[in-house]
mmCIF file of C-alpha atoms in Angstrom:
data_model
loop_
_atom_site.group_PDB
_atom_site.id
_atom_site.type_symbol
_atom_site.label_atom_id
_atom_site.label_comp_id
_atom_site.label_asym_id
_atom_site.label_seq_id
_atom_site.Cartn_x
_atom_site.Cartn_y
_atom_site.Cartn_z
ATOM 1 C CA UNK A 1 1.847 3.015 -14.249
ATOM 2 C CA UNK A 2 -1.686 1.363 -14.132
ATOM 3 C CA UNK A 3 -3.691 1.984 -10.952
ATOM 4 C CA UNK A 4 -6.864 -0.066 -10.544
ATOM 5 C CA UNK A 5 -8.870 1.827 -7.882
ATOM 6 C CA UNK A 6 -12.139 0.614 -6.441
ATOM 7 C CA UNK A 7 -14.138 2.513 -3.720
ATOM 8 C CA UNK A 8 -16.169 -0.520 -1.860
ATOM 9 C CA UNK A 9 -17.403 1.890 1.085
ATOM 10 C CA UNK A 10 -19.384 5.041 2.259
ATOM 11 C CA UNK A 11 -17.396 7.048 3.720
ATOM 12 C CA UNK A 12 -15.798 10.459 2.393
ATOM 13 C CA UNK A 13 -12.699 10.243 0.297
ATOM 14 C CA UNK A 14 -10.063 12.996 0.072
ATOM 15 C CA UNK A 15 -11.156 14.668 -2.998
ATOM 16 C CA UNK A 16 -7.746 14.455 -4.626
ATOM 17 C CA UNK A 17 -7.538 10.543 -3.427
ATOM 18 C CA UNK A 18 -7.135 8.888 -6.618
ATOM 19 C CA UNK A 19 -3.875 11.466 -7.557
ATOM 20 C CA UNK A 20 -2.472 11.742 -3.933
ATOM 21 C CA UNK A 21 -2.162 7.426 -4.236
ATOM 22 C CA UNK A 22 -0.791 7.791 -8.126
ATOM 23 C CA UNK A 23 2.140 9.993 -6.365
ATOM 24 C CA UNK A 24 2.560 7.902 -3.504
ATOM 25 C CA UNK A 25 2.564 4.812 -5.696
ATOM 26 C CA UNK A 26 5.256 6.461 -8.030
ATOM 27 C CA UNK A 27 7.324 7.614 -5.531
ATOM 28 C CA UNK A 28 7.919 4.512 -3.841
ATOM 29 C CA UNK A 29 8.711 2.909 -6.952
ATOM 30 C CA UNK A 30 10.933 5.702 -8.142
ATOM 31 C CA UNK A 31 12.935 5.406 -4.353
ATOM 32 C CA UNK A 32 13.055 1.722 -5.102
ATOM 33 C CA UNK A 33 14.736 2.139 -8.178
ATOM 34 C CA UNK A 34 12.187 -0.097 -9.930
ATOM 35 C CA UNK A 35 12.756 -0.499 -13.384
ATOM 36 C CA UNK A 36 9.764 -1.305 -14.772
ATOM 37 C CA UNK A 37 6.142 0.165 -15.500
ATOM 38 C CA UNK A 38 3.800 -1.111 -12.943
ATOM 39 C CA UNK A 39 0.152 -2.215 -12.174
ATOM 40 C CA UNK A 40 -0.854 -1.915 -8.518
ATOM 41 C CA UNK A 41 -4.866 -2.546 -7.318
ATOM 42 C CA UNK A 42 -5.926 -0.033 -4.590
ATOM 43 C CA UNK A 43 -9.482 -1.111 -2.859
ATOM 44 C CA UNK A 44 -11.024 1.046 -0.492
ATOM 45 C CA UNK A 45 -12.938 -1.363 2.139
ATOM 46 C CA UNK A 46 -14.679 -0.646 5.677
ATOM 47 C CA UNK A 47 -13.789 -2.311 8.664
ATOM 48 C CA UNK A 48 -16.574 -5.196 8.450
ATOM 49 C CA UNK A 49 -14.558 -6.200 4.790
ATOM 50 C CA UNK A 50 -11.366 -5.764 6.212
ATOM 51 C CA UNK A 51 -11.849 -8.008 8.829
ATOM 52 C CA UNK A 52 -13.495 -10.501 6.942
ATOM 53 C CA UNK A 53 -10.286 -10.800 4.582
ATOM 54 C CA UNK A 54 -8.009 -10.571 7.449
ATOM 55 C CA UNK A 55 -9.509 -13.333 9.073
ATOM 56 C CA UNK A 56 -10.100 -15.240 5.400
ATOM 57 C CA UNK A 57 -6.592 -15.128 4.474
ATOM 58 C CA UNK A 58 -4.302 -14.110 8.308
ATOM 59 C CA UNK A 59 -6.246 -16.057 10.246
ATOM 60 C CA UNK A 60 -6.763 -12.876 12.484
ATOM 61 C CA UNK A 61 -10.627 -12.497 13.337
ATOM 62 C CA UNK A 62 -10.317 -8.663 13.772
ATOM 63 C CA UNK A 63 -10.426 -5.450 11.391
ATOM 64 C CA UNK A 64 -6.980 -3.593 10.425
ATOM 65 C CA UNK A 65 -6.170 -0.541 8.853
ATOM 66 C CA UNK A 66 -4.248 -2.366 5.606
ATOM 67 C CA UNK A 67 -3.653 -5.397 4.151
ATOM 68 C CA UNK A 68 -1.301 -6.512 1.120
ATOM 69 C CA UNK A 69 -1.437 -8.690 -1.221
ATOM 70 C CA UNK A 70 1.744 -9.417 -3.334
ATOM 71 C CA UNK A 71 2.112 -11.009 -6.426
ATOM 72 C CA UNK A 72 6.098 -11.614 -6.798
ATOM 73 C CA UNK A 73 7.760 -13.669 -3.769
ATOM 74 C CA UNK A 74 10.838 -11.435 -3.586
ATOM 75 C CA UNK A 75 14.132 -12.970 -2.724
ATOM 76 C CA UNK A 76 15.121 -9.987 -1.037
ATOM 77 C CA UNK A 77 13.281 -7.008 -1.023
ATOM 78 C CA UNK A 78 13.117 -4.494 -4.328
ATOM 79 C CA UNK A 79 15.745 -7.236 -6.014
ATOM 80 C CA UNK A 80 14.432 -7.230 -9.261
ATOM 81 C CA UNK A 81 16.408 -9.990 -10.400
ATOM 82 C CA UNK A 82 14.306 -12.627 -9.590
ATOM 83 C CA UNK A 83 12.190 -11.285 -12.432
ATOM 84 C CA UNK A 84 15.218 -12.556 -14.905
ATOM 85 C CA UNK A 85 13.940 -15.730 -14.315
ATOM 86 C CA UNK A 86 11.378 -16.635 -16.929
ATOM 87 C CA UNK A 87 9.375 -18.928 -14.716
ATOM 88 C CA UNK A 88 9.099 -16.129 -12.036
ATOM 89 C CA UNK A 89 8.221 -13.275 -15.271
ATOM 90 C CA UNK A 90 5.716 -15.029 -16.630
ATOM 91 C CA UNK A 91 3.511 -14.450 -13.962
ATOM 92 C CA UNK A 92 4.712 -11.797 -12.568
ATOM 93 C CA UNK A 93 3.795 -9.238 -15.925
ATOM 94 C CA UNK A 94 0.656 -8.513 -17.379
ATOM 95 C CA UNK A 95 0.584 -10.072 -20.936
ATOM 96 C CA UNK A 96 -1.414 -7.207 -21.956
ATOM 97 C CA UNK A 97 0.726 -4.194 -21.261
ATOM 98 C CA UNK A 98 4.074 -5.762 -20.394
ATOM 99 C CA UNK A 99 3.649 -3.707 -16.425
ATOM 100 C CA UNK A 100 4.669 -5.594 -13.347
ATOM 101 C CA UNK A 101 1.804 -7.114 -11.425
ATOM 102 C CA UNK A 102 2.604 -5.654 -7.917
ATOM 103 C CA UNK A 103 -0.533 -6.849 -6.636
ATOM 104 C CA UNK A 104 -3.266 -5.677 -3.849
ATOM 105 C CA UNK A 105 -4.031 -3.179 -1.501
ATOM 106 C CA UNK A 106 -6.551 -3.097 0.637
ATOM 107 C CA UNK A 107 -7.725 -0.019 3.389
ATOM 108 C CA UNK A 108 -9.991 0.297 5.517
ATOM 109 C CA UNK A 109 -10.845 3.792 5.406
ATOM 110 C CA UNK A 110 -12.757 3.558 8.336
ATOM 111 C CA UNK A 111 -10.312 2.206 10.235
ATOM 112 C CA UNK A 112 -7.552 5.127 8.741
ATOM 113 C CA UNK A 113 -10.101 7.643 9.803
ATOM 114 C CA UNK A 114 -10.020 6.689 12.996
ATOM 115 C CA UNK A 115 -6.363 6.866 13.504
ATOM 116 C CA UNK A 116 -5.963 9.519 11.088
ATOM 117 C CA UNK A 117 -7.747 11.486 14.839
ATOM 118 C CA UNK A 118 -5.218 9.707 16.912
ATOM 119 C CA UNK A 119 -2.624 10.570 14.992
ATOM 120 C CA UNK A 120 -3.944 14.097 14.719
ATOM 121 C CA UNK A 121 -3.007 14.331 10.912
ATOM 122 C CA UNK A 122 -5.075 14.255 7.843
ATOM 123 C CA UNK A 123 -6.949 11.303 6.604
ATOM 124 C CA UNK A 124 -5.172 11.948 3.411
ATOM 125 C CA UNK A 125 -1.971 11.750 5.542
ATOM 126 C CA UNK A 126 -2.673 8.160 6.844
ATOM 127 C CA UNK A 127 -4.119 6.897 3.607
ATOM 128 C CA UNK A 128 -0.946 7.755 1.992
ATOM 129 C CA UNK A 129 1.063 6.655 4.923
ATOM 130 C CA UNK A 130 -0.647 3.052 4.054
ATOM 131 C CA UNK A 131 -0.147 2.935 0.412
ATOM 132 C CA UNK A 132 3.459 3.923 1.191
ATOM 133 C CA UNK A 133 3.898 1.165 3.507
ATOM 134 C CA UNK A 134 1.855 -1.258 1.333
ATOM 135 C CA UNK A 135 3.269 -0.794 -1.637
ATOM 136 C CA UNK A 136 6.950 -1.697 0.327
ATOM 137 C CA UNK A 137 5.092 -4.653 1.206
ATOM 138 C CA UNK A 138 4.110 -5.530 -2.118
ATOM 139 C CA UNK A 139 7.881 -5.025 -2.907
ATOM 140 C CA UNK A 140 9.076 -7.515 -0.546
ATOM 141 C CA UNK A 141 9.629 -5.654 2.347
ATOM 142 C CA UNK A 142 8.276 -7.141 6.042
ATOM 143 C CA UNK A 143 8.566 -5.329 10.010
ATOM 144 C CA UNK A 144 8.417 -9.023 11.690
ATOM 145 C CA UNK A 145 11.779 -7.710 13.532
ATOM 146 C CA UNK A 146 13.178 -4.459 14.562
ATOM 147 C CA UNK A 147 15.475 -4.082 12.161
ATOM 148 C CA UNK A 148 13.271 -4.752 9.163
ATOM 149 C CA UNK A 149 10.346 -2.312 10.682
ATOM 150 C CA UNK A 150 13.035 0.368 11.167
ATOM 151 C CA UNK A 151 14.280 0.121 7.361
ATOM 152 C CA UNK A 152 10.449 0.210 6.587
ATOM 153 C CA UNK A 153 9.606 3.530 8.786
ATOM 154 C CA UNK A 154 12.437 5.526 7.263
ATOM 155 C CA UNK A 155 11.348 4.478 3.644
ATOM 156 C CA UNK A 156 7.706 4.874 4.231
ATOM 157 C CA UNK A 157 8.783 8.729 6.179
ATOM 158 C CA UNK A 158 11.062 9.858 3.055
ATOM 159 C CA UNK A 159 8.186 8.691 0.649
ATOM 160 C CA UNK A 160 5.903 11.334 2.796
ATOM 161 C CA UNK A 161 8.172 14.007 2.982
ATOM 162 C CA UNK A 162 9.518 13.994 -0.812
ATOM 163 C CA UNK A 163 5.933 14.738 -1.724
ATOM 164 C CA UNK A 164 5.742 17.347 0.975
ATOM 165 C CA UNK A 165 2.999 15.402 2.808
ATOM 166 C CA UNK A 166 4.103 15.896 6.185
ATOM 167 C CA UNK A 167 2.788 14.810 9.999
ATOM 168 C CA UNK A 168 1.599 18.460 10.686
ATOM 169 C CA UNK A 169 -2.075 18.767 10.760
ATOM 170 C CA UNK A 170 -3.671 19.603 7.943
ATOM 171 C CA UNK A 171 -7.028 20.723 7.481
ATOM 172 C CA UNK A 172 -9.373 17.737 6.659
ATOM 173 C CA UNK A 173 -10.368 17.592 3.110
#
């Protein structure tokens, strides 16, 4: 698994960031059965960038915690198939090193410290709370109903707790 990781802000990291996402990253793909090696970007933004690309490419003109930017338009969620097609693999694998192109993530660590204190977890908590729930995105998976959200929270929750990261607070690091 490649991760591309850029830091585009100033505010403190969890010191074992860059590992804590690698885990996160390779658990959901491990839980999603995925079968192949993987490339996923990872950004780290503040809330002025954020809400720049949110507006740029939503059409919402305010900051969020995380955005995501897929590369394969899923037919149904984690249903690799699609990628049998040759039209749909040709993009959808780097040429290079024969990973699937996932695609982008983008926090706003400003914004996940902030809830990370309404939450009254970590920071490294919610940061891995939003790759977890990114990375389903960049899978296929949506919350635009009920339904969907609920099969999202119980993924995102059992990606948490099979790496022992857990809602308890923890001290901030």
């Amino acid at each position: 698994m490649t991760l591309n990781l850029e830091n585009e802000q100033n505010h403190e990291l969890p010191s074992d960031c860059e590992e804590t996402a690698r885990q996160v990253i390779r658990q959901v793909l491990a839980s999603e059965n995925c079968p192949y090696e993987a490339e996923v970007n990872l950004t780290f933004v503040d809330n002025d960038e954020i809400h720049r690309l949110n507006r740029e490419f939503r059409q919402i003109d305010r900051a969020t915690d995380v955005l995501s930017f897929p590369m394969t338009d899923w037919e149904s969620p984690a249903n690799y198939s699609c990628l049998e097609d040759d039209e749909t693999a040709a993009g959808s694998f780097n040429p290079e090193t024969g990973e699937l192109l996932l695609g982008d993530i983008v926090i706003s660590v400003e914004r996940a410290n902030e809830q990370a204190k309404e939450y009254g977890h970590s920071l490294k908590r919610e940061i891995s709370f939003l790759i977890a729930h990114s990375m389903l995105h960049l899978l296929g998976y949506d919350h635009m109903v009920p339904e969907e959200a609920a099969v999202m929270e119980h993924k995102q929750e059992a990606v948490l707790q099979a790496l022992g990261i857990t809602r308890d607070p923890e001290v901030r690091s």
